[in-house]
């Protein structure tokens, strides 16, 4: 029973990360806290679209936020999420390297 809950929570965590914009947001926040206005400028997306992505990640607990006057700032709540993204990117790099090796062999 407890194992089923952990599996469900893990799947939900990966669903939250399963969008290119969210990965880009996390890469931007890797250097530290950013204002929504900065993120919009960097990603060149509509504020409503960005707000939806930030909301999903905040609800999952991946991001924290704070308000300073009129500005809203976001930061990564658990930097270990970057390890997950790094592991995925490393796996993809290995897969590409393997595919290239096979292609060289076939030529």
Short mmCIF file of C-alpha atoms in Angstrom, two decimals:
data_model
loop_
_atom_site.label_atom_id
_atom_site.label_comp_id
_atom_site.label_asym_id
_atom_site.label_seq_id
_atom_site.Cartn_x
_atom_site.Cartn_y
_atom_site.Cartn_z
CA UNK A 1 0.00 0.00 0.00
CA UNK A 2 2.69 2.52 1.00
CA UNK A 3 4.74 1.42 -2.00
CA UNK A 4 1.78 2.20 -4.29
CA UNK A 5 1.59 5.71 -2.84
CA UNK A 6 5.30 6.29 -3.44
CA UNK A 7 5.00 5.00 -7.01
CA UNK A 8 2.04 7.33 -7.66
CA UNK A 9 3.86 10.32 -6.17
CA UNK A 10 6.95 9.55 -8.24
CA UNK A 11 4.85 9.33 -11.42
CA UNK A 12 3.18 12.65 -10.58
CA UNK A 13 6.61 14.22 -10.04
CA UNK A 14 7.78 13.08 -13.48
CA UNK A 15 4.52 14.28 -15.08
CA UNK A 16 5.24 17.71 -13.63
CA UNK A 17 8.65 17.76 -15.30
CA UNK A 18 7.30 16.40 -18.59
CA UNK A 19 7.11 19.67 -20.50
CA UNK A 20 9.93 21.46 -22.36
CA UNK A 21 8.99 24.88 -20.97
CA UNK A 22 9.22 23.57 -17.40
CA UNK A 23 12.69 22.15 -18.06
CA UNK A 24 13.73 25.52 -19.51
CA UNK A 25 12.34 27.30 -16.44
CA UNK A 26 14.33 25.02 -14.14
CA UNK A 27 17.50 25.62 -16.16
CA UNK A 28 16.93 29.39 -15.81
CA UNK A 29 16.39 29.06 -12.07
CA UNK A 30 19.52 26.95 -11.74
CA UNK A 31 21.53 30.16 -11.23
CA UNK A 32 19.14 31.40 -8.55
CA UNK A 33 15.91 33.21 -7.96
CA UNK A 34 14.31 35.03 -10.88
CA UNK A 35 11.46 37.49 -11.28
CA UNK A 36 8.56 36.39 -13.48
CA UNK A 37 9.32 39.35 -15.75
CA UNK A 38 12.86 38.00 -16.33
CA UNK A 39 11.60 34.49 -17.07
CA UNK A 40 9.05 35.84 -19.58
CA UNK A 41 11.78 37.79 -21.33
CA UNK A 42 14.19 34.84 -21.44
CA UNK A 43 11.64 32.32 -22.71
CA UNK A 44 9.61 34.70 -24.89
CA UNK A 45 6.24 33.26 -23.84
CA UNK A 46 2.95 34.79 -22.73
CA UNK A 47 2.59 35.58 -19.03
CA UNK A 48 -0.55 33.43 -18.75
CA UNK A 49 1.29 30.44 -20.23
CA UNK A 50 4.26 30.95 -17.89
CA UNK A 51 1.95 31.34 -14.89
CA UNK A 52 0.35 27.97 -15.61
CA UNK A 53 3.73 26.22 -15.74
CA UNK A 54 4.97 27.94 -12.58
CA UNK A 55 1.74 27.05 -10.80
CA UNK A 56 2.05 23.36 -11.70
CA UNK A 57 5.62 23.21 -10.42
CA UNK A 58 4.79 25.17 -7.27
CA UNK A 59 1.84 22.89 -6.52
CA UNK A 60 4.17 19.88 -6.87
CA UNK A 61 6.57 21.55 -4.43
CA UNK A 62 9.39 21.92 -6.94
CA UNK A 63 9.34 25.74 -6.78
CA UNK A 64 8.98 28.32 -4.02
CA UNK A 65 7.90 31.90 -4.59
CA UNK A 66 7.91 35.24 -2.84
CA UNK A 67 6.41 38.59 -3.64
CA UNK A 68 8.38 41.82 -3.45
CA UNK A 69 6.12 44.78 -4.15
CA UNK A 70 4.51 44.11 -7.52
CA UNK A 71 7.08 41.51 -8.55
CA UNK A 72 6.84 37.76 -8.02
CA UNK A 73 10.07 35.81 -7.66
CA UNK A 74 10.55 32.06 -8.07
CA UNK A 75 13.33 29.73 -6.99
CA UNK A 76 13.91 25.99 -6.95
CA UNK A 77 12.73 24.55 -3.64
CA UNK A 78 14.77 21.35 -3.88
CA UNK A 79 17.97 21.66 -5.94
CA UNK A 80 18.06 17.85 -6.20
CA UNK A 81 15.46 18.23 -8.99
CA UNK A 82 18.38 19.43 -11.12
CA UNK A 83 20.09 16.09 -10.46
CA UNK A 84 17.04 14.34 -11.93
CA UNK A 85 17.17 16.52 -15.04
CA UNK A 86 20.93 16.04 -15.28
CA UNK A 87 20.52 12.26 -15.06
CA UNK A 88 17.91 12.32 -17.83
CA UNK A 89 20.14 14.47 -20.03
CA UNK A 90 23.11 12.16 -19.37
CA UNK A 91 21.01 9.14 -20.33
CA UNK A 92 19.93 10.86 -23.54
CA UNK A 93 23.55 11.68 -24.35
CA UNK A 94 24.51 8.04 -23.83
CA UNK A 95 21.64 6.88 -26.04
CA UNK A 96 22.72 9.27 -28.79
CA UNK A 97 26.32 8.10 -28.48
CA UNK A 98 25.21 4.48 -28.72
CA UNK A 99 23.09 5.23 -31.80
CA UNK A 100 26.02 7.02 -33.44
CA UNK A 101 28.25 4.01 -32.76
CA UNK A 102 25.75 1.72 -34.44
CA UNK A 103 25.45 4.08 -37.42
CA UNK A 104 29.24 4.16 -37.84
CA UNK A 105 29.30 0.38 -37.74
CA UNK A 106 26.63 0.19 -40.45
CA UNK A 107 28.43 2.58 -42.82
#
